[in-house]
PDB file of C-alpha atoms in Angstrom:
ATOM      1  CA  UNK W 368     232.805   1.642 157.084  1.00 62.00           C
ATOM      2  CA  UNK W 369     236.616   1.645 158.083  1.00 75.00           C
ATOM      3  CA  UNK W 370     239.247   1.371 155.335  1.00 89.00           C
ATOM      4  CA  UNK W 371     241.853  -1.192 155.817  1.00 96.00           C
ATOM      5  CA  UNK W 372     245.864  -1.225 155.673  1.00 96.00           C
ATOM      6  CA  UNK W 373     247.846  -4.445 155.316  1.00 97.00           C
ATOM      7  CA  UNK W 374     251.492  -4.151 155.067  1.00 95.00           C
ATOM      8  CA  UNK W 375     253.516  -7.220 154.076  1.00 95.00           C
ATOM      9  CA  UNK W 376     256.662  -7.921 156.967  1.00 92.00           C
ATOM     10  CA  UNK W 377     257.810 -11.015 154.916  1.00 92.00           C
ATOM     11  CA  UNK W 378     257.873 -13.114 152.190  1.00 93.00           C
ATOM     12  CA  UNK W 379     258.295 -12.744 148.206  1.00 93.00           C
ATOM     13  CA  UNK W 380     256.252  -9.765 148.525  1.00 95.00           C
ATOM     14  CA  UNK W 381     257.849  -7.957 151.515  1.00 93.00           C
ATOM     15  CA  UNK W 382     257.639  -4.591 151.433  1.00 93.00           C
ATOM     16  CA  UNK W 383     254.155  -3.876 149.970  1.00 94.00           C
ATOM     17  CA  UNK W 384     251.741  -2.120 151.360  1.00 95.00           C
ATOM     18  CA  UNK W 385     247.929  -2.662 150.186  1.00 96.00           C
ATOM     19  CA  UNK W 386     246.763   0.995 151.475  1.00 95.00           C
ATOM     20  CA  UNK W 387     242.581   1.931 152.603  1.00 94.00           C
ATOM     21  CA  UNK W 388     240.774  -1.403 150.862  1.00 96.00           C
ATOM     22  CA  UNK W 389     237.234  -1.769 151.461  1.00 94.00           C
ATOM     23  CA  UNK W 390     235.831  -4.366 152.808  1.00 93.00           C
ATOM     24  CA  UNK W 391     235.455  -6.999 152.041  1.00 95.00           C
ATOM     25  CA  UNK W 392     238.908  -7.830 151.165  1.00 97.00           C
ATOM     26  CA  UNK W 393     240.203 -11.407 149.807  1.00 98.00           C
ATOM     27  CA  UNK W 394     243.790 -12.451 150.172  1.00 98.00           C
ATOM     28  CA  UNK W 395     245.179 -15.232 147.842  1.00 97.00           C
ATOM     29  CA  UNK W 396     247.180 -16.465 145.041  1.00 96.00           C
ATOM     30  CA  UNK W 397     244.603 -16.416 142.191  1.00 96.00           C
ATOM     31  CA  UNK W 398     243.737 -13.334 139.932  1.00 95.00           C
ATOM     32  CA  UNK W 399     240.500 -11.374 141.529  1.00 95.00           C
ATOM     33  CA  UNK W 400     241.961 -11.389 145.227  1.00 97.00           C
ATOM     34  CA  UNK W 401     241.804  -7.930 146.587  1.00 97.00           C
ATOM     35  CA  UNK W 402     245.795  -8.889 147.650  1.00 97.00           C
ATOM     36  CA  UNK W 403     247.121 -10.988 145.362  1.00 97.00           C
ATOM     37  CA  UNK W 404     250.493 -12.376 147.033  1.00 97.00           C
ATOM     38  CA  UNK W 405     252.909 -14.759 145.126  1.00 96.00           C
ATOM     39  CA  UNK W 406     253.314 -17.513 147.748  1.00 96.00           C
ATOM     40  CA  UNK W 407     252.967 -20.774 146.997  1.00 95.00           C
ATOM     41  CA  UNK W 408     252.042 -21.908 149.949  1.00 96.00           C
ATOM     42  CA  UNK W 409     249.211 -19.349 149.822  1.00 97.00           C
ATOM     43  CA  UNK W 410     246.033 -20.920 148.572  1.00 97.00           C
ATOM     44  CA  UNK W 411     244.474 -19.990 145.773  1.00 97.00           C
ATOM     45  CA  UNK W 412     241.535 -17.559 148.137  1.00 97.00           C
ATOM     46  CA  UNK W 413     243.538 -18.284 151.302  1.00 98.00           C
ATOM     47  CA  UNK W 414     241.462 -15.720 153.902  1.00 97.00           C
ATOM     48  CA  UNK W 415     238.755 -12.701 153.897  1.00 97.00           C
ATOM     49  CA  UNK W 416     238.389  -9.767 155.806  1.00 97.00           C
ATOM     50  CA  UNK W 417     235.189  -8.148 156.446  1.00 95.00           C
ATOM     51  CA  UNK W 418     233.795  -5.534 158.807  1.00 93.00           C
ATOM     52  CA  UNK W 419     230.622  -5.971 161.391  1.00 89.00           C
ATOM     53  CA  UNK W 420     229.239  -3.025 162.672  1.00 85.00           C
ATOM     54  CA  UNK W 421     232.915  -1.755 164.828  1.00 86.00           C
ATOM     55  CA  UNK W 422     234.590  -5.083 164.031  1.00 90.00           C
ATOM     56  CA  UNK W 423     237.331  -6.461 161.765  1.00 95.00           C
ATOM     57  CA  UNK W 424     236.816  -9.886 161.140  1.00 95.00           C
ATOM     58  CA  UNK W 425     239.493 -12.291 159.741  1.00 97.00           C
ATOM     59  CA  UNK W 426     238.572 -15.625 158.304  1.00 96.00           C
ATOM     60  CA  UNK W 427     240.463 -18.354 156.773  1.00 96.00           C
ATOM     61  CA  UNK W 428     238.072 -20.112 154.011  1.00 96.00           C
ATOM     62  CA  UNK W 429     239.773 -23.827 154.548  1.00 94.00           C
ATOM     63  CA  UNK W 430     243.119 -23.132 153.099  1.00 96.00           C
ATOM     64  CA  UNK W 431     245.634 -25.742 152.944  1.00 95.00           C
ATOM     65  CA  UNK W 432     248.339 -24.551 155.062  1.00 96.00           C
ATOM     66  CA  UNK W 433     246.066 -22.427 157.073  1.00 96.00           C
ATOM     67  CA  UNK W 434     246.311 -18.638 158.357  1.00 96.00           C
ATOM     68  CA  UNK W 435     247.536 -17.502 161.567  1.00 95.00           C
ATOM     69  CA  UNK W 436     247.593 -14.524 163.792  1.00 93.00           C
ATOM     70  CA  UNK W 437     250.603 -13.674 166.620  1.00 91.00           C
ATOM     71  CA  UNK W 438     251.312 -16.913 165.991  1.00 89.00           C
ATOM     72  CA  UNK W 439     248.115 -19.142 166.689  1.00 91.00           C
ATOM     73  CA  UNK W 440     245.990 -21.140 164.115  1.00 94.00           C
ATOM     74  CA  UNK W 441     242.895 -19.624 163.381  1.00 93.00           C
ATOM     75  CA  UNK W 442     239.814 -20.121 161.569  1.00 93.00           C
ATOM     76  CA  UNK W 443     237.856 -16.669 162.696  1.00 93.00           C
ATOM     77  CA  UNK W 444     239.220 -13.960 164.481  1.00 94.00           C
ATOM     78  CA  UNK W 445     238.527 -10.315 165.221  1.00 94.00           C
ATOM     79  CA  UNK W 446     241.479  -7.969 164.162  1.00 95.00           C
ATOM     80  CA  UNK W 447     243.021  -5.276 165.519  1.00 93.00           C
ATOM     81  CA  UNK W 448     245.472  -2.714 164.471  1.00 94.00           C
ATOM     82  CA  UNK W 449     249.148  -3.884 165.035  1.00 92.00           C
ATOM     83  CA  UNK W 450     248.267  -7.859 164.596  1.00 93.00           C
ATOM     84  CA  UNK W 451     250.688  -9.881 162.800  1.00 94.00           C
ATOM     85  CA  UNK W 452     248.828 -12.059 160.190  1.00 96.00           C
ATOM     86  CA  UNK W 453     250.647 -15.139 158.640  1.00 96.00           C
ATOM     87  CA  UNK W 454     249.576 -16.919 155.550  1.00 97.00           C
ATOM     88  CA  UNK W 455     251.887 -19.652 153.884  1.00 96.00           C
ATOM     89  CA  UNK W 456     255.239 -18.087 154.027  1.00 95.00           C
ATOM     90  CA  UNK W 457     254.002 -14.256 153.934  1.00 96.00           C
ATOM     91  CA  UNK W 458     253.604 -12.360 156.904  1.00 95.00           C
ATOM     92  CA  UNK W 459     251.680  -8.946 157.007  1.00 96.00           C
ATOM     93  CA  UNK W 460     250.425  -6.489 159.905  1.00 95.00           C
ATOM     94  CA  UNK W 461     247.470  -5.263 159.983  1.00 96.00           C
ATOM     95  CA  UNK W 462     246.750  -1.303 160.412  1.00 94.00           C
ATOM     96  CA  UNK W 463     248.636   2.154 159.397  1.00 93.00           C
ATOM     97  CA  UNK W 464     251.240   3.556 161.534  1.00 91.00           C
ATOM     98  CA  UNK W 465     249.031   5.882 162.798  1.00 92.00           C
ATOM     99  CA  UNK W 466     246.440   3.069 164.053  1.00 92.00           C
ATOM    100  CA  UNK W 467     248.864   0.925 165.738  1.00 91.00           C
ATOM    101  CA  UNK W 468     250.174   4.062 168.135  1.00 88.00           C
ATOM    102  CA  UNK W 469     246.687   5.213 168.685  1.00 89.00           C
ATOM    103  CA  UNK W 470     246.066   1.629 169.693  1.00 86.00           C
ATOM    104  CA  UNK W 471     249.399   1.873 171.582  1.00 84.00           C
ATOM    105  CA  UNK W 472     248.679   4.877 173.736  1.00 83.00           C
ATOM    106  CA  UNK W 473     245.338   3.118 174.839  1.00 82.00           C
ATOM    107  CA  UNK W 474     247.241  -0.030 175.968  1.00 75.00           C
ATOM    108  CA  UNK W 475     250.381   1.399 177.431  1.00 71.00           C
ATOM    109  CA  UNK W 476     248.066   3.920 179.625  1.00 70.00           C
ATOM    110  CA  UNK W 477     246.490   0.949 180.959  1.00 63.00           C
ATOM    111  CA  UNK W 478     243.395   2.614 181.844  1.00 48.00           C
ATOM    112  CA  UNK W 479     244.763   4.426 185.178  1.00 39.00           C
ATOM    113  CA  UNK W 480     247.785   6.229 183.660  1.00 40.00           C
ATOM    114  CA  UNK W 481     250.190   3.176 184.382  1.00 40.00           C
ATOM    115  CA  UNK W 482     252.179   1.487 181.270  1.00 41.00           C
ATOM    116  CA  UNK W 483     251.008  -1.977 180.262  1.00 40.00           C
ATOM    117  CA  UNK W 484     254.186  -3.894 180.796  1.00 39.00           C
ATOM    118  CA  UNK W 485     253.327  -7.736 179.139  1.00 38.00           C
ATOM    119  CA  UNK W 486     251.927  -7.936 176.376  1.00 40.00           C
ATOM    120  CA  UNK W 487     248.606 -10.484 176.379  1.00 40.00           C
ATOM    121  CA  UNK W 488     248.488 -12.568 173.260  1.00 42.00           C
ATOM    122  CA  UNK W 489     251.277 -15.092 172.313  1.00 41.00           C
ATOM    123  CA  UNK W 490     254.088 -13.130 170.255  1.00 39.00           C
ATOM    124  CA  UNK W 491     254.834 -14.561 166.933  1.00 43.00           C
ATOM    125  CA  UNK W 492     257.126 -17.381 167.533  1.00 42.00           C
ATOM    126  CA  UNK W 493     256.476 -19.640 164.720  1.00 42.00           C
ATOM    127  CA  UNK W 494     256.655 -17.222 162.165  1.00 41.00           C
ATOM    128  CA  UNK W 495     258.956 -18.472 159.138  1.00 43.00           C
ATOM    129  CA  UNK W 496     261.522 -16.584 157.445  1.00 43.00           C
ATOM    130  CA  UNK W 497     260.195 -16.641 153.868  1.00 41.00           C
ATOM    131  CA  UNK W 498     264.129 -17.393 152.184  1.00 42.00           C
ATOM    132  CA  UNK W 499     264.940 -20.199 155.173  1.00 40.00           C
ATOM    133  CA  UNK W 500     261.445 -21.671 155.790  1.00 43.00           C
ATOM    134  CA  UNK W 501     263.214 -22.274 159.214  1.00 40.00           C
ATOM    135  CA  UNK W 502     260.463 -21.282 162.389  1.00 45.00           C
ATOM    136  CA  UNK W 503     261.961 -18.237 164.799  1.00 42.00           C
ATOM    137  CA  UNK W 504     261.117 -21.035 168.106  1.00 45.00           C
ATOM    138  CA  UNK W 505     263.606 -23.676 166.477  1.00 47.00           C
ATOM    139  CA  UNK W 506     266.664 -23.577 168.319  1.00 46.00           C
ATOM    140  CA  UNK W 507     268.700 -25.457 165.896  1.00 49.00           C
ATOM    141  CA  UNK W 508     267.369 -23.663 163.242  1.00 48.00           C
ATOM    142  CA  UNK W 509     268.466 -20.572 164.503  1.00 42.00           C
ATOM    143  CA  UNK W 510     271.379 -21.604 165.396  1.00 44.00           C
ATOM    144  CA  UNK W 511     272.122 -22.867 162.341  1.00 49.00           C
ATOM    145  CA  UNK W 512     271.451 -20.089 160.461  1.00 41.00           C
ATOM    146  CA  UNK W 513     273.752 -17.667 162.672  1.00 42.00           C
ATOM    147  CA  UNK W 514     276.571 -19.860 161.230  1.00 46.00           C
ATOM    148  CA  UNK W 515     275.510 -19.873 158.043  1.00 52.00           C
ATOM    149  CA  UNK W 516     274.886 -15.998 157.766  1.00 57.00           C
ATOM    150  CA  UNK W 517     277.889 -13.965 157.376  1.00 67.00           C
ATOM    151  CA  UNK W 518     277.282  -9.941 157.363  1.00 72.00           C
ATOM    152  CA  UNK W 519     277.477  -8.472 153.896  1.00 75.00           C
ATOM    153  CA  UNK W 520     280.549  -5.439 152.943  1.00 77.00           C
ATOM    154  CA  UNK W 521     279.237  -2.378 152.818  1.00 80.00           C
ATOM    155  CA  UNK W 522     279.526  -0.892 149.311  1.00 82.00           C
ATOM    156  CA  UNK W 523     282.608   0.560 147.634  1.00 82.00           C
ATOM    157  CA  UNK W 524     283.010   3.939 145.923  1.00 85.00           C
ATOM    158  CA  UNK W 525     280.031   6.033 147.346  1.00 84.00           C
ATOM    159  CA  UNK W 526     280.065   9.660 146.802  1.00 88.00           C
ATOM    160  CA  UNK W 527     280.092  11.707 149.738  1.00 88.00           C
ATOM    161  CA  UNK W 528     276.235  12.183 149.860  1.00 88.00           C
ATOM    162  CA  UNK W 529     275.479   8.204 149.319  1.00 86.00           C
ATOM    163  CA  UNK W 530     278.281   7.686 152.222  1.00 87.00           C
ATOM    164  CA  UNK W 531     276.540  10.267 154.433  1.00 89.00           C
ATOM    165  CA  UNK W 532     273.108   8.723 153.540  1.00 88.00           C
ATOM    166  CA  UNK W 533     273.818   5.097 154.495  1.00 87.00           C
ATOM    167  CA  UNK W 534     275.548   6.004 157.504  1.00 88.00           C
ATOM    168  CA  UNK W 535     272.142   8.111 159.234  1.00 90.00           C
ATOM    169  CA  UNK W 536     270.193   4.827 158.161  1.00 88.00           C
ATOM    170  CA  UNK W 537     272.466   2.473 160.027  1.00 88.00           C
ATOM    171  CA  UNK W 538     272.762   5.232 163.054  1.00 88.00           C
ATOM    172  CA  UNK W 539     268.955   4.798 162.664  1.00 89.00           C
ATOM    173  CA  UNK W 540     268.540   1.242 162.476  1.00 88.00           C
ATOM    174  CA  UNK W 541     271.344   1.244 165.617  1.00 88.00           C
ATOM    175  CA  UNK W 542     269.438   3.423 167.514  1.00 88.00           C
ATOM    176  CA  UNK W 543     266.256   1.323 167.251  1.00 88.00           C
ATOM    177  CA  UNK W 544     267.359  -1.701 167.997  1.00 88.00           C
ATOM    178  CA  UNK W 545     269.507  -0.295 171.145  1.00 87.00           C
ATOM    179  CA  UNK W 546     266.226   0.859 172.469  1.00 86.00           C
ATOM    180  CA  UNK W 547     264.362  -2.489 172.325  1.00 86.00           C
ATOM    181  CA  UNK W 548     267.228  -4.815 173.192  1.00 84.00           C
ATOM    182  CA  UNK W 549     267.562  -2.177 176.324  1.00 85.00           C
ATOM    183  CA  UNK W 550     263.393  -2.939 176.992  1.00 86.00           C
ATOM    184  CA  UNK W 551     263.403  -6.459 176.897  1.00 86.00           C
ATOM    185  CA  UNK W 552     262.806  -7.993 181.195  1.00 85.00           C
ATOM    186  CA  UNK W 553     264.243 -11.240 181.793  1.00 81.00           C
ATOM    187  CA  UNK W 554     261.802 -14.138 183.064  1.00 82.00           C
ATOM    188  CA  UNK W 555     262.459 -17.502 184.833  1.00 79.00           C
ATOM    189  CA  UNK W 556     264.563 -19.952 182.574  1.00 75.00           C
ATOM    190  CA  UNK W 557     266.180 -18.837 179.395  1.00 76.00           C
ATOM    191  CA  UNK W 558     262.676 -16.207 178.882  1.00 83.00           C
ATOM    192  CA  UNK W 559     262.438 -12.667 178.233  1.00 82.00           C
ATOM    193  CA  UNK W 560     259.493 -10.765 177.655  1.00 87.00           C
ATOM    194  CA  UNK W 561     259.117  -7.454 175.717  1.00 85.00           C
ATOM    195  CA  UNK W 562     256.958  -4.640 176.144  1.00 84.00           C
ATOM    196  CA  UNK W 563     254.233  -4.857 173.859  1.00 84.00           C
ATOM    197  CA  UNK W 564     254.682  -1.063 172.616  1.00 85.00           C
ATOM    198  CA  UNK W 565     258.383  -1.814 171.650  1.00 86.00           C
ATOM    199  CA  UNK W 566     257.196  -5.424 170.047  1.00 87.00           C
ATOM    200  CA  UNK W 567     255.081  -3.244 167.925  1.00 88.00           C
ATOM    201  CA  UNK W 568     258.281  -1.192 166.727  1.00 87.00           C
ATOM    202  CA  UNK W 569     260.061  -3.967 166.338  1.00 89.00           C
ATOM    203  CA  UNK W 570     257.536  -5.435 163.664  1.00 90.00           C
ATOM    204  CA  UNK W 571     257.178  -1.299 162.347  1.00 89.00           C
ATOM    205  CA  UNK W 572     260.929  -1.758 162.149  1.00 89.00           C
ATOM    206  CA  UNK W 573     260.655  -4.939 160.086  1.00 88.00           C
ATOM    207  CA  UNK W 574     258.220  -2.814 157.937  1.00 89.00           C
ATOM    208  CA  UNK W 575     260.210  -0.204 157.065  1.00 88.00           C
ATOM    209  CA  UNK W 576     263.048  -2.441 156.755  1.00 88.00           C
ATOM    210  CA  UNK W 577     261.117  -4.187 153.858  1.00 87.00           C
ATOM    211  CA  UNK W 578     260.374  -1.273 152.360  1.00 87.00           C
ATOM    212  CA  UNK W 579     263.747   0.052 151.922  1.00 87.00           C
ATOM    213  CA  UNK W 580     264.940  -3.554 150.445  1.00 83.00           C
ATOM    214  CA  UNK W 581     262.116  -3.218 147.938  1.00 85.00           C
ATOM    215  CA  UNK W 582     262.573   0.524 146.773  1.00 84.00           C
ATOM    216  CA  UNK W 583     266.349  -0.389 146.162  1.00 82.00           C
ATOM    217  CA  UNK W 584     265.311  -3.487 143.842  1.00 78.00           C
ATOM    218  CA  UNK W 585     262.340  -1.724 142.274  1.00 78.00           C
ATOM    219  CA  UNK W 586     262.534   1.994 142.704  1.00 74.00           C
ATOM    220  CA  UNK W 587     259.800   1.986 140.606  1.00 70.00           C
ATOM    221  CA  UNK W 588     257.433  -0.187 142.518  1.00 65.00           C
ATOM    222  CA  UNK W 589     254.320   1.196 144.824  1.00 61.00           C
ATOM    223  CA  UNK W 590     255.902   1.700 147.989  1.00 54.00           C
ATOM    224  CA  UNK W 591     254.518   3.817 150.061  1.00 54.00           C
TER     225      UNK W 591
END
């Protein structure tokens, strides 16, 4: 029987990673959920996750707000490693790093050695930030909040290693995003598509990102 790994992209619990769970595995706001998430827009048992046979099966047991995956309501769906599941304002992926690029190396090949070059289910458009509430797909939204954010200053009076530190992670973070702003294909209109190997850095990115934001608030907390 597989193991599963949920790592949470967004929301008051970004950052956390809920590492080889056996199945079956409730996710809610109560006490006794296998992932107990403080959201309250989570229901108390929001969704379970079970195995059949070879299969990873998501279901939402009649929340209120309702779960979704890549961005489309569901009420049962089959998993697999690298999906983005949403439930009230948190957002998790399922799968480990090493999952998602073995999953990744059997897309991109495409069967005959050629790349896979769209990727086929819906991205995540109508995923909420968890501080804004605001949906990614609403234009004034986003625009508003590009006004509204200001970059923060970088901090003052770091020793020479803390300087030297902070500057690979930005070179890093730089780097990454380069790379998938430099893979993203213009469509017809005001589109662009990404290829689904550098969507699924981009939400690794996001992962790591929230991991690094909750080690520097809680170096004592679980992350992995």
């Amino acid at each position: 029987m597989p193991r599963l790994t949920l790592r949470v992209l967004d929301g008051a619990d970004r950052g956390r990673t809920f590492l080889n769970l056996e199945a079956p595995v409730t996710i809610g706001r109560e006490e006794g959920n296998t992932i107990q998430l403080n959201d309250e827009r989570v229901s108390r048992y929001h969704a379970k996750i079970q195995t059949d046979h070879e299969d990873v099966v998501l279901t939402d047991l009649e929340s209120t707000n309702g779960t979704k995956v890549n961005g489309e309501d569901i009420q049962l769906r089959n998993l697999r490693f690298g999906d983005v599941i949403q439930v009230g304002r948190s957002v998790m992926v399922f799968g480990t790093r090493e999952q998602i690029s073995q999953r990744l190396k059997e897309i991109c090949s495409g069967g005959r050695g050629k790349k896979s070059r769209r990727k086929t289910s819906p991205l995540p458009e109508e995923i909420p930030s968890s501080e804004s509430g605001v949906p990614w797909k609403d234009q004034e939204g986003i625009q508003a909040m590009f006004f509204e954010l200001q970059p923060p200053d970088l901090p003052e009076r770091l020793s020479p290693g803390q300087a030297a530190q902070l500057s690979e992670f930005i070179e890093y973070l730089s780097i990454t995003i380069r790379q998938l702003i430099e893979s993203v294909r213009e469509e017809k209109g005001e589109r662009v598509s990404l290829d689904v190997c550098q969507w699924q850095n981009l939400v690794d990115l996001q992962c790591r990102l929230g991991e690094c934001l909750r080690k520097i608030g809680e170096p004592d907390s679980d992350v992995l």
